[in-house]
Tab-separated table of N, CA, C and O in Angstrom:
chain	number	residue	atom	x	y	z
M	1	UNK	N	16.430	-11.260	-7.617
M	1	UNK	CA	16.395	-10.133	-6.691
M	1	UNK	C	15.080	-9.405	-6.872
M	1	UNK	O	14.934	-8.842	-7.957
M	2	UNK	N	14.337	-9.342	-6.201
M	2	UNK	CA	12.830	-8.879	-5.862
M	2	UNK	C	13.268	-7.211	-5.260
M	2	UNK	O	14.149	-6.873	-4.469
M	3	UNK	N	12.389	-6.513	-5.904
M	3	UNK	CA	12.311	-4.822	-5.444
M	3	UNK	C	11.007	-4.253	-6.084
M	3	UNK	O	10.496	-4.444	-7.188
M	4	UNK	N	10.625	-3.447	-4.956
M	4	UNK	CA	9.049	-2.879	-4.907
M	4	UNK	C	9.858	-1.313	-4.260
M	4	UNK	O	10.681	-0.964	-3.413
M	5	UNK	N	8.674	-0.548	-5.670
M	5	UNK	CA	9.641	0.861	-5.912
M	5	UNK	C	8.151	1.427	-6.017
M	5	UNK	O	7.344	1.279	-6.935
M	6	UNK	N	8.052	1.950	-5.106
M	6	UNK	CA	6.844	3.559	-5.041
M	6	UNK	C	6.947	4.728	-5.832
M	6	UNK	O	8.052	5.130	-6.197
M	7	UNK	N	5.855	5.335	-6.141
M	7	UNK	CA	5.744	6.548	-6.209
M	7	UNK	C	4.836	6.956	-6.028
M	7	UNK	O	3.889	6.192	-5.840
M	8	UNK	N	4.578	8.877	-5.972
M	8	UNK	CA	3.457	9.521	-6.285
M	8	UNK	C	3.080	10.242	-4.849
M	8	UNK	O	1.982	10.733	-4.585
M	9	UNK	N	4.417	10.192	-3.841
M	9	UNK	CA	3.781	11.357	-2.611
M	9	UNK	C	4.255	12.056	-3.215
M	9	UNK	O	4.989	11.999	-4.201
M	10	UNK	N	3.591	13.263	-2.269
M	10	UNK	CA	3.328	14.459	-2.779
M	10	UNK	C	2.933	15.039	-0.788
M	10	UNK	O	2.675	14.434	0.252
M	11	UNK	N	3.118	16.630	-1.229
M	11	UNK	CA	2.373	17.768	-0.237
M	11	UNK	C	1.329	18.028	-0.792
M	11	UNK	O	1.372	18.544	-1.909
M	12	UNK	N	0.484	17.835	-0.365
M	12	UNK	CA	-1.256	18.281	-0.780
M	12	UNK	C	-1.971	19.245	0.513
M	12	UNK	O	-1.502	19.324	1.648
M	13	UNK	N	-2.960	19.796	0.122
M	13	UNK	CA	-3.874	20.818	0.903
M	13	UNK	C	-5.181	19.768	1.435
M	13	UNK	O	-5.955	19.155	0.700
M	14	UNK	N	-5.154	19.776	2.892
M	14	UNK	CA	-6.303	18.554	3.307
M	14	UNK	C	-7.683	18.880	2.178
M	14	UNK	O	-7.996	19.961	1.681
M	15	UNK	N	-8.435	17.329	1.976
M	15	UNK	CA	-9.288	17.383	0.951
M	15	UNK	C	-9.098	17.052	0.097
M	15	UNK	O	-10.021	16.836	-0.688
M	16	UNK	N	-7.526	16.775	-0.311
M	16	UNK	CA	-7.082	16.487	-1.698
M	16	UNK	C	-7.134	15.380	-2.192
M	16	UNK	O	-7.921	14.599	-1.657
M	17	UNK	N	-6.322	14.882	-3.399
M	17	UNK	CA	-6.447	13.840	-3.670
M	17	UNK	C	-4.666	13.397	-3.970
M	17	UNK	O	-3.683	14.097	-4.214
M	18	UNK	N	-4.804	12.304	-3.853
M	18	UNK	CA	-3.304	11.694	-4.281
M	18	UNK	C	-2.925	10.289	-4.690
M	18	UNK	O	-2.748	9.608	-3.680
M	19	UNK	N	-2.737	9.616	-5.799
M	19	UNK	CA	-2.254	8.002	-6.147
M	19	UNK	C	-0.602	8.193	-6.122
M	19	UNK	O	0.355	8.882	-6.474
M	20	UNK	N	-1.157	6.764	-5.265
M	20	UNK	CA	0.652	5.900	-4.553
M	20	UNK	C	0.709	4.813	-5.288
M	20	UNK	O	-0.011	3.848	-5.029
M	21	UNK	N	1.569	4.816	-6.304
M	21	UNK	CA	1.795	3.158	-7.215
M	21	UNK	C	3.362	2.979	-7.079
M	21	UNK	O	4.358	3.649	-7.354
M	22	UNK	N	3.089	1.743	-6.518
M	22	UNK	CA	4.457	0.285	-6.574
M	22	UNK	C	4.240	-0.311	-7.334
M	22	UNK	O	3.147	-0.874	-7.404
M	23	UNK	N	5.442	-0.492	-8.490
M	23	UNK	CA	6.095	-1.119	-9.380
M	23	UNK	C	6.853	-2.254	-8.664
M	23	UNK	O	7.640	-2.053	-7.738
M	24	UNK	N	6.593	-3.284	-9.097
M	24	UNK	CA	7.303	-4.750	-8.520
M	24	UNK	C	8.072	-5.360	-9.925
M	24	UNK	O	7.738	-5.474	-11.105
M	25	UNK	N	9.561	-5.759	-8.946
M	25	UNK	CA	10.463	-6.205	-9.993
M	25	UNK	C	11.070	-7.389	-9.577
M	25	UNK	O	11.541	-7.366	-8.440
M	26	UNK	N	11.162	-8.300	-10.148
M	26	UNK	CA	12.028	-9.749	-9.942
M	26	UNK	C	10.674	-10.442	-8.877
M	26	UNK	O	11.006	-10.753	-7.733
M	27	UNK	N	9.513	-10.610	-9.208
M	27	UNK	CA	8.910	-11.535	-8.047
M	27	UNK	C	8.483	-12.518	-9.593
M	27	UNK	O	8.531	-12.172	-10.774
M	28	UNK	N	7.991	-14.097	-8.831
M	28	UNK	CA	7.956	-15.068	-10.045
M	28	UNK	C	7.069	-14.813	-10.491
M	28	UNK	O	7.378	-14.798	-11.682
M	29	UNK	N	5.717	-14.485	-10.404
M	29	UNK	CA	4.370	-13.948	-10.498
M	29	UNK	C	3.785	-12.717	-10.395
M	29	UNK	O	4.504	-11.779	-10.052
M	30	UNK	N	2.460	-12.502	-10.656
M	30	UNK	CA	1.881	-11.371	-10.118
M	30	UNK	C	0.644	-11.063	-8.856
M	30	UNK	O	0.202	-10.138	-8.175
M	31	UNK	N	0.461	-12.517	-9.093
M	31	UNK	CA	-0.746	-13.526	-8.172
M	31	UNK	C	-0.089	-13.189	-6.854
M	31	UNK	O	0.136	-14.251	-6.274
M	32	UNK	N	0.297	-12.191	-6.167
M	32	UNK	CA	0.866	-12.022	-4.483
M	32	UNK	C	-0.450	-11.364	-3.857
M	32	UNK	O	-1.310	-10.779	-4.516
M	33	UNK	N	-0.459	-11.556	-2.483
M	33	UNK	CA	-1.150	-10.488	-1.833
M	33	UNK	C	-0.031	-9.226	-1.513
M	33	UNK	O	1.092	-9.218	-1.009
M	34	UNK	N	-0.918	-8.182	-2.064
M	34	UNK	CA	0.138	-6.831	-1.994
M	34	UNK	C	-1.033	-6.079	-0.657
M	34	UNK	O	-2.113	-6.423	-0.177
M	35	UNK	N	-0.226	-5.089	-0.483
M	35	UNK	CA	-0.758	-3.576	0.729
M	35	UNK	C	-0.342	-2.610	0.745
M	35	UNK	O	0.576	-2.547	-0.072
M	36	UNK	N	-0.516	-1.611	1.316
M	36	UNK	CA	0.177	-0.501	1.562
M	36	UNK	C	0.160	-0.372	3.014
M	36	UNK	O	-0.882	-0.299	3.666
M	37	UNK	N	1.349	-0.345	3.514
M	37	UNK	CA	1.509	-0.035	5.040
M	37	UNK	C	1.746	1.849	5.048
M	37	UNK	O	2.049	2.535	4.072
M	38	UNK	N	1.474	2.358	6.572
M	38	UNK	CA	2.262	3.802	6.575
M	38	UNK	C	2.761	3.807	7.984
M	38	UNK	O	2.524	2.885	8.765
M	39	UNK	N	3.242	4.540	8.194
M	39	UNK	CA	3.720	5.009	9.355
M	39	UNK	C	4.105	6.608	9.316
M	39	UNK	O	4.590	7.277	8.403
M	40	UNK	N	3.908	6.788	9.976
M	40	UNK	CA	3.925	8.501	10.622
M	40	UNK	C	5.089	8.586	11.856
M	40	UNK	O	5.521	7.796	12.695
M	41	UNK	N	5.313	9.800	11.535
M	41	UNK	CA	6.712	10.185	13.133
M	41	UNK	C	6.222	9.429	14.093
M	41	UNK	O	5.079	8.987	13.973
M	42	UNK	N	6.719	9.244	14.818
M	42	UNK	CA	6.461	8.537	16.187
M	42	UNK	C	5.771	7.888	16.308
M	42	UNK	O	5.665	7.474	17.463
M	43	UNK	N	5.008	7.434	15.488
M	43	UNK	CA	3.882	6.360	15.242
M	43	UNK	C	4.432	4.681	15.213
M	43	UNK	O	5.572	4.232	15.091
M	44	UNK	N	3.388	4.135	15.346
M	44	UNK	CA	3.914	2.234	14.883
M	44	UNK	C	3.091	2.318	13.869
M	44	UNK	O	2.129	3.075	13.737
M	45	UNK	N	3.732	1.052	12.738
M	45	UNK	CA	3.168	1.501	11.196
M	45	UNK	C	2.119	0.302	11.605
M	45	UNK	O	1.979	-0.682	12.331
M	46	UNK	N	1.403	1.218	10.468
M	46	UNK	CA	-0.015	0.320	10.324
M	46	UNK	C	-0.887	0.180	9.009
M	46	UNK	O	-1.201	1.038	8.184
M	47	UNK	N	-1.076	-0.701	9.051
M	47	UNK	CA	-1.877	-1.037	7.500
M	47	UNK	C	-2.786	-0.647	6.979
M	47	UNK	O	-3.820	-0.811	7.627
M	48	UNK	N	-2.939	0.038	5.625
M	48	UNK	CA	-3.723	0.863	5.090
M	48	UNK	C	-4.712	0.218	3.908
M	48	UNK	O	-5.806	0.622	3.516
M	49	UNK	N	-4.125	-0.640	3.594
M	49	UNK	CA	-4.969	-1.393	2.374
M	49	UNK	C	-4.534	-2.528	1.883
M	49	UNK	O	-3.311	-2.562	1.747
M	50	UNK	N	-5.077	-3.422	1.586
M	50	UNK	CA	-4.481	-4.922	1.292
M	50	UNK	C	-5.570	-5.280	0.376
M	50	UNK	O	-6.765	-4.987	0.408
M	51	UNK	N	-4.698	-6.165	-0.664
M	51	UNK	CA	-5.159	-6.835	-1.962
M	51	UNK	C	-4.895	-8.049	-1.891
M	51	UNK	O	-3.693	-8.316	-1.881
M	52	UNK	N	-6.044	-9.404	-1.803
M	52	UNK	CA	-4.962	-10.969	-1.826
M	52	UNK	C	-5.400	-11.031	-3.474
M	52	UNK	O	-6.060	-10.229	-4.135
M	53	UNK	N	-4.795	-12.248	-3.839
M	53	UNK	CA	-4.684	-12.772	-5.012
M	53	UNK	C	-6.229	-12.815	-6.063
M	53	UNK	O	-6.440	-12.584	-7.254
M	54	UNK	N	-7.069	-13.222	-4.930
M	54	UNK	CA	-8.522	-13.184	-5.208
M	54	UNK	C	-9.121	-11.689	-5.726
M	54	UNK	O	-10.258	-11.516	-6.166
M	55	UNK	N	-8.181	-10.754	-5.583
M	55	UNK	CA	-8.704	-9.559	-5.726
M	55	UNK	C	-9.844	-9.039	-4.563
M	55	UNK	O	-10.607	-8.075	-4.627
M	56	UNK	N	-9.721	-9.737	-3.812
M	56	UNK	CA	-10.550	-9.345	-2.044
M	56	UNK	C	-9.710	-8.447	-1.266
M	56	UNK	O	-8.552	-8.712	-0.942
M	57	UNK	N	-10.173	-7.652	-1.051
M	57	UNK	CA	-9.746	-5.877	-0.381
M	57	UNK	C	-9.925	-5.885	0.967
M	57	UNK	O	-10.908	-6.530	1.332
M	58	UNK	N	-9.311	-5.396	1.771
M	58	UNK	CA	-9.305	-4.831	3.388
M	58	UNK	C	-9.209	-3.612	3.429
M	58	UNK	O	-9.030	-3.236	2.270
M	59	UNK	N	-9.227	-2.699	4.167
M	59	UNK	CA	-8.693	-1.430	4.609
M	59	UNK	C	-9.006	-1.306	5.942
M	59	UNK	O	-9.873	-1.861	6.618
M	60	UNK	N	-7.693	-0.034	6.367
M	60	UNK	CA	-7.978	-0.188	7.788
M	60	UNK	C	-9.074	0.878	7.890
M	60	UNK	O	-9.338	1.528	6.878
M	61	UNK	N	-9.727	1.107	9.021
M	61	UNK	CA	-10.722	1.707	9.534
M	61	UNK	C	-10.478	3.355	9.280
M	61	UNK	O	-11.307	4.083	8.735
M	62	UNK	N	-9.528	3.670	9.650
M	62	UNK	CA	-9.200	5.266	8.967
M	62	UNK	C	-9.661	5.653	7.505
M	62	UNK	O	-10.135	6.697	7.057
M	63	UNK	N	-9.332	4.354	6.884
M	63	UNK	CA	-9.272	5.124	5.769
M	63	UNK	C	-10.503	4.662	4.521
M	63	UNK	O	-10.697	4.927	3.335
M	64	UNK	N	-11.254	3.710	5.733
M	64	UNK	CA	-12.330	2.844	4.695
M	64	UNK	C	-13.237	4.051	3.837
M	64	UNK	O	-13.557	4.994	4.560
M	65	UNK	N	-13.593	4.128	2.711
M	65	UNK	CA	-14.349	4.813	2.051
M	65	UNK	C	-13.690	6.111	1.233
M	65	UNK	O	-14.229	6.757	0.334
M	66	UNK	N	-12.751	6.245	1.644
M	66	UNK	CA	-11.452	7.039	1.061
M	66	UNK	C	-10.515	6.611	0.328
M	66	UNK	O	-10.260	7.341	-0.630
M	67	UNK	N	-9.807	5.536	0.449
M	67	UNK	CA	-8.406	5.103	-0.145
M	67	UNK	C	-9.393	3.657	-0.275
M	67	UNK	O	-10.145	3.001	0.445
M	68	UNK	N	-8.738	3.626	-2.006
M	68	UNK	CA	-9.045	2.361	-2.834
M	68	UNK	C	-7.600	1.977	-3.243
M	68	UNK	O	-6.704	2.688	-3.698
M	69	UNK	N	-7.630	0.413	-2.902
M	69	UNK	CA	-6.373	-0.264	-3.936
M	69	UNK	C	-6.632	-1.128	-4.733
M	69	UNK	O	-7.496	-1.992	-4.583
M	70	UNK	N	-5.611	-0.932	-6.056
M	70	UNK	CA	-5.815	-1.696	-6.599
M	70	UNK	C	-4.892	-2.262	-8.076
M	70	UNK	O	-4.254	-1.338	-8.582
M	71	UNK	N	-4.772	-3.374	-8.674
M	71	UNK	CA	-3.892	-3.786	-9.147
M	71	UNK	C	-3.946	-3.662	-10.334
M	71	UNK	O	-5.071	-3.662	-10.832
M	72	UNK	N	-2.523	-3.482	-11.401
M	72	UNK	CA	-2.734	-3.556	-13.006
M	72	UNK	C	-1.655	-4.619	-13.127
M	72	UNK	O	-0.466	-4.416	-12.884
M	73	UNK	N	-2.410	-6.276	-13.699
M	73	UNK	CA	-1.559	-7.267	-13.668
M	73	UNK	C	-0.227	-6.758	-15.430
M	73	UNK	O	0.894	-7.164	-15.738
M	74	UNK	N	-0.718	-6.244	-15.768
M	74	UNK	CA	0.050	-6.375	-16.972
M	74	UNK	C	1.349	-5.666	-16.553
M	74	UNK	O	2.405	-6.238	-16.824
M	75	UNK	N	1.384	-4.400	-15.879
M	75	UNK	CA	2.411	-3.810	-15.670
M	75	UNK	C	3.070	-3.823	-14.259
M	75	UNK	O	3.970	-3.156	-13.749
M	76	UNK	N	1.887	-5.332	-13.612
M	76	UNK	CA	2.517	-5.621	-11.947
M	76	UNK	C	3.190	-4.198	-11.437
M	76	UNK	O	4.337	-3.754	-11.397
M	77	UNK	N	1.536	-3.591	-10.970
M	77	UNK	CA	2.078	-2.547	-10.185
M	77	UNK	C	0.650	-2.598	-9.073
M	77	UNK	O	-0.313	-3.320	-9.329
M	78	UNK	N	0.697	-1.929	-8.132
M	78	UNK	CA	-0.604	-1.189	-7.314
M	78	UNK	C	-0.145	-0.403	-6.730
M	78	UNK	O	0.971	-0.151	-6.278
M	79	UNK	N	-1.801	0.342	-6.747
M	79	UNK	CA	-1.762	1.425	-6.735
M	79	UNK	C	-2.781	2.068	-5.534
M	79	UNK	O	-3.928	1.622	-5.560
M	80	UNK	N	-2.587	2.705	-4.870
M	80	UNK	CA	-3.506	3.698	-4.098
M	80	UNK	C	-4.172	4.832	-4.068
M	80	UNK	O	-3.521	5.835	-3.778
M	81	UNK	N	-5.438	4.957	-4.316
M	81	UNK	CA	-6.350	6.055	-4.744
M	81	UNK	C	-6.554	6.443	-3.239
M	81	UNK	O	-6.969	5.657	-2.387
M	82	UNK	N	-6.135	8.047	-2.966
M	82	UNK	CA	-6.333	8.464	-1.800
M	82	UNK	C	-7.031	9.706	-2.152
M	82	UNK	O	-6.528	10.546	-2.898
M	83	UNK	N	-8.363	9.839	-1.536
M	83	UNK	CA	-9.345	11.166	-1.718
M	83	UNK	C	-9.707	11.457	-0.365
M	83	UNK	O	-9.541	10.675	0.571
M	84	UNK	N	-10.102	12.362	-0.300
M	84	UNK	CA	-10.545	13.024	1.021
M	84	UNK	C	-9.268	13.155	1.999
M	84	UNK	O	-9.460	12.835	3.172
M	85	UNK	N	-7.912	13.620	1.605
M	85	UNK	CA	-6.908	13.729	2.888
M	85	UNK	C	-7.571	14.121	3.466
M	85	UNK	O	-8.669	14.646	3.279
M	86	UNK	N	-6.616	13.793	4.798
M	86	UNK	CA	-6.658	14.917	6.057
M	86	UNK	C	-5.084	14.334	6.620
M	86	UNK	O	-4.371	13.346	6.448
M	87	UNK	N	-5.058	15.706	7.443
M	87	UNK	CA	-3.859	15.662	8.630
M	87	UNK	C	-3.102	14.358	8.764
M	87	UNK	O	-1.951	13.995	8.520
M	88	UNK	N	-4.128	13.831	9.217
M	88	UNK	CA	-3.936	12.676	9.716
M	88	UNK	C	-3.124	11.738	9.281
M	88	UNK	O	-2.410	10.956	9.908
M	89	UNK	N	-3.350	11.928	7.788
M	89	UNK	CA	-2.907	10.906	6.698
M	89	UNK	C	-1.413	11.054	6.774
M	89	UNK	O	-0.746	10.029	6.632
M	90	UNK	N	-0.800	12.206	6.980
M	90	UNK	CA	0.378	12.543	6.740
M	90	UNK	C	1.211	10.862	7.341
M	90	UNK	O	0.648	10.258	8.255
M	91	UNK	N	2.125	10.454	6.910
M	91	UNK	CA	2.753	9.677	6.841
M	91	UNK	C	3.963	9.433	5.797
M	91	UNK	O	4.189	10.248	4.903
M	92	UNK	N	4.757	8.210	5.977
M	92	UNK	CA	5.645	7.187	4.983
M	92	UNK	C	4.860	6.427	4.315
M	92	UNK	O	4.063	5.897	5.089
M	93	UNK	N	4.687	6.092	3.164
M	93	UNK	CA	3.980	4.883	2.763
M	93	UNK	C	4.738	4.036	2.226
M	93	UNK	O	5.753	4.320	1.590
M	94	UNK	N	4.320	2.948	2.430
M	94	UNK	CA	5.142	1.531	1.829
M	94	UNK	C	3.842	0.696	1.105
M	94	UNK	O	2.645	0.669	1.387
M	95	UNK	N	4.687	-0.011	-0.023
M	95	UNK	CA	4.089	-1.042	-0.043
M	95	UNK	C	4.914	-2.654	0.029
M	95	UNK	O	6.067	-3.082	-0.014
M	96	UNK	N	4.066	-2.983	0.111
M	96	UNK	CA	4.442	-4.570	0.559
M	96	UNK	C	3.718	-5.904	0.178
M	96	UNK	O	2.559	-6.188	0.480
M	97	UNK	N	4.567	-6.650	-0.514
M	97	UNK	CA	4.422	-8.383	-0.885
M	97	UNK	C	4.745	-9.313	-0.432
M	97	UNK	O	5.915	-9.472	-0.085
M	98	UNK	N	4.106	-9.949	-0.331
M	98	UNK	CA	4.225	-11.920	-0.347
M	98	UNK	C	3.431	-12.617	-0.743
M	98	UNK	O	2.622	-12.067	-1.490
M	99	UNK	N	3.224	-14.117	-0.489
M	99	UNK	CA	2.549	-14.904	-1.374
M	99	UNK	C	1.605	-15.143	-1.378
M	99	UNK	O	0.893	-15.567	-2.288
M	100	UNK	N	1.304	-14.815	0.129
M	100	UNK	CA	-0.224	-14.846	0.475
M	100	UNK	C	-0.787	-13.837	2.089
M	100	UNK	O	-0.029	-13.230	2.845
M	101	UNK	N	-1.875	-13.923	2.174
M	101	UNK	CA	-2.407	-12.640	2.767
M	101	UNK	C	-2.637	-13.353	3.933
M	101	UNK	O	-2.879	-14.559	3.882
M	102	UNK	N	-2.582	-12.677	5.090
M	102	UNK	CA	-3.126	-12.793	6.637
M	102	UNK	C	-3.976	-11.769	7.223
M	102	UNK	O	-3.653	-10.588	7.351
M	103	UNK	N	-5.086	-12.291	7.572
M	103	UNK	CA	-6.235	-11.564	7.859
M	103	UNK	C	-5.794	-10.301	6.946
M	103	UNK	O	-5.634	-9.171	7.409
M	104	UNK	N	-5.608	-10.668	5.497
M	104	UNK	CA	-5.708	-9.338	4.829
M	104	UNK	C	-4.598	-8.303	4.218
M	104	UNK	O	-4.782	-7.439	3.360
M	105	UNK	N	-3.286	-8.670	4.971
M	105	UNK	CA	-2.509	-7.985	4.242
M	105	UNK	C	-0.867	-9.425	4.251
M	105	UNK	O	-0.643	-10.571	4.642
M	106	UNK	N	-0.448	-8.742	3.821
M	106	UNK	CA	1.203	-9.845	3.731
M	106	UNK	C	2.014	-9.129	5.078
M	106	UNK	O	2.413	-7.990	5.324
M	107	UNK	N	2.033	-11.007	6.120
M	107	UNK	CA	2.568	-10.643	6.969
M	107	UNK	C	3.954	-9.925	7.111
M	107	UNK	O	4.881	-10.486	6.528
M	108	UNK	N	4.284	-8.600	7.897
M	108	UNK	CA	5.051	-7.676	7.742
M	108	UNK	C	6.353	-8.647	7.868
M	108	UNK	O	7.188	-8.668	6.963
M	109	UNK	N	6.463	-9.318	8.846
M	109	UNK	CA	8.184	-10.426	9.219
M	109	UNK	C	8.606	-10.730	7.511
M	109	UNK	O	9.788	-10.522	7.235
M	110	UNK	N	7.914	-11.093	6.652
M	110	UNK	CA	8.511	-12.194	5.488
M	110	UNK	C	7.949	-11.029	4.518
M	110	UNK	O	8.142	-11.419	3.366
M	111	UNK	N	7.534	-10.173	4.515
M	111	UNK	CA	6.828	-9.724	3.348
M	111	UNK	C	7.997	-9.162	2.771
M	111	UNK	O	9.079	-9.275	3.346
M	112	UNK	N	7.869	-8.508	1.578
M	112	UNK	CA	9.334	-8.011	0.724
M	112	UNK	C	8.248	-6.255	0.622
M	112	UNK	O	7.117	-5.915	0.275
M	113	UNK	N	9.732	-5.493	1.273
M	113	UNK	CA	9.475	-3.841	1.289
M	113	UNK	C	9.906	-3.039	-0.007
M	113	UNK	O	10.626	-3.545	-0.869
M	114	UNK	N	9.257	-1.351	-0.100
M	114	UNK	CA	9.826	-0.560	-0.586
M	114	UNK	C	10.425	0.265	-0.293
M	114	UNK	O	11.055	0.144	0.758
M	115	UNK	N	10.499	1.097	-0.805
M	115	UNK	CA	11.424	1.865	0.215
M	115	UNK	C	10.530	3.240	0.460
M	115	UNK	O	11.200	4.034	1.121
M	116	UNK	N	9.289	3.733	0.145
M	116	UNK	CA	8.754	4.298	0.515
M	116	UNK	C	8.646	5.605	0.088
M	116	UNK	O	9.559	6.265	-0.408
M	117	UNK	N	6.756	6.206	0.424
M	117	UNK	CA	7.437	7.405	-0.644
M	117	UNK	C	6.377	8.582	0.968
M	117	UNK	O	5.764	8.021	1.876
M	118	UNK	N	6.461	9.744	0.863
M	118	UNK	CA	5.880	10.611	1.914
M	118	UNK	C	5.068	11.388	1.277
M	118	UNK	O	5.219	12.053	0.252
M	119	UNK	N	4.026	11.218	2.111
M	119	UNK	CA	2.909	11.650	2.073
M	119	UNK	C	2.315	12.798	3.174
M	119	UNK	O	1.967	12.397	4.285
M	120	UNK	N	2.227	13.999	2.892
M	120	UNK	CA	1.865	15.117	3.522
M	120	UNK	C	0.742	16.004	3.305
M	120	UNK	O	0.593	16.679	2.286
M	121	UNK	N	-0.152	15.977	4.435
M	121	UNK	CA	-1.060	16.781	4.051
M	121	UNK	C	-1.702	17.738	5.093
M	121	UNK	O	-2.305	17.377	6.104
M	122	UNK	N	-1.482	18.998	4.696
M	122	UNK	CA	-1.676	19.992	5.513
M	122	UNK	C	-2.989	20.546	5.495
M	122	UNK	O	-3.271	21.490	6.233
C-alpha cells in the first residue's frame, strides 16, 4: 500500500517564504519521478514542479525562479522551497508519483496522490 503524506502549508504574508515536504510510504524504490501539483478554488490543477529520476527539474512558468524542488533519498521525501509568495500562489498542493516522468512531471491518470496540504497567501 503506497501513501504520499504532505506537509508544511501554512498562511503567510505575500513575499514570504514556505517548504511543502511529502513523505512517501510503501513505493518499491526511491528512483520515481515525483511533482507537486496545485490547484486553487475554481481553478484546473496545474503543475508546479517536477523531479525525474535523473534529478532533471521542470517548473511551471509561474513559478520558475521562485519554487525549487527537491529530493532527500535517504528519508524518500520532497520537498518544495517556495520564496517570493504572492496571491496568486494561494492554492491545494499535492504531491505526486510514478515511475517515470512525462514531459516532466508523473502523468496525473496513474500517478499515486496525497492528500494535500493549503497554501495561503495574503
Amino acid at each position: 500500500h503506497v501513501q504520499l503524506v504532505e506537509s508544511g502549508g501554512d498562511s503567510v504574508q505575500a513575499g514570504g517564504s514556505l517548504r511543502l515536504s511529502c513523505a512517501a510510504y510503501g513505493f518499491a524504490r526511491n528512483s520515481y519521478c515525483k511533482a507537486w501539483f496545485r490547484q486553487a478554488a475554481g481553478k484546473e490543477r496545474e503543475a508546479v514542479a517536477g523531479l525525474d529520476s535523473f534529478d532533471i527539474t521542470k517548473y511551471g512558468d509561474s513559478v520558475k525562479d521562485r519554487f525549487t524542488i527537491s529530493r532527500n533519498i535517504t528519508k524518500n521525501t520532497v520537498s518544495l522551497q517556495m520564496n517570493s509568495l504572492k496571491p496568486e500562489d494561494t492554492a491545494m498542493y499535492y504531491c505526486a508519483h510514478y515511475l517515470y516522468c512525462i514531459d516532466g512531471y508523473p502523468p496525473p491518470t496513474y500517478a499515486a496522490w496525497g492528500q494535500g496540504t493549503q497554501v495561503t497567501v495574503s
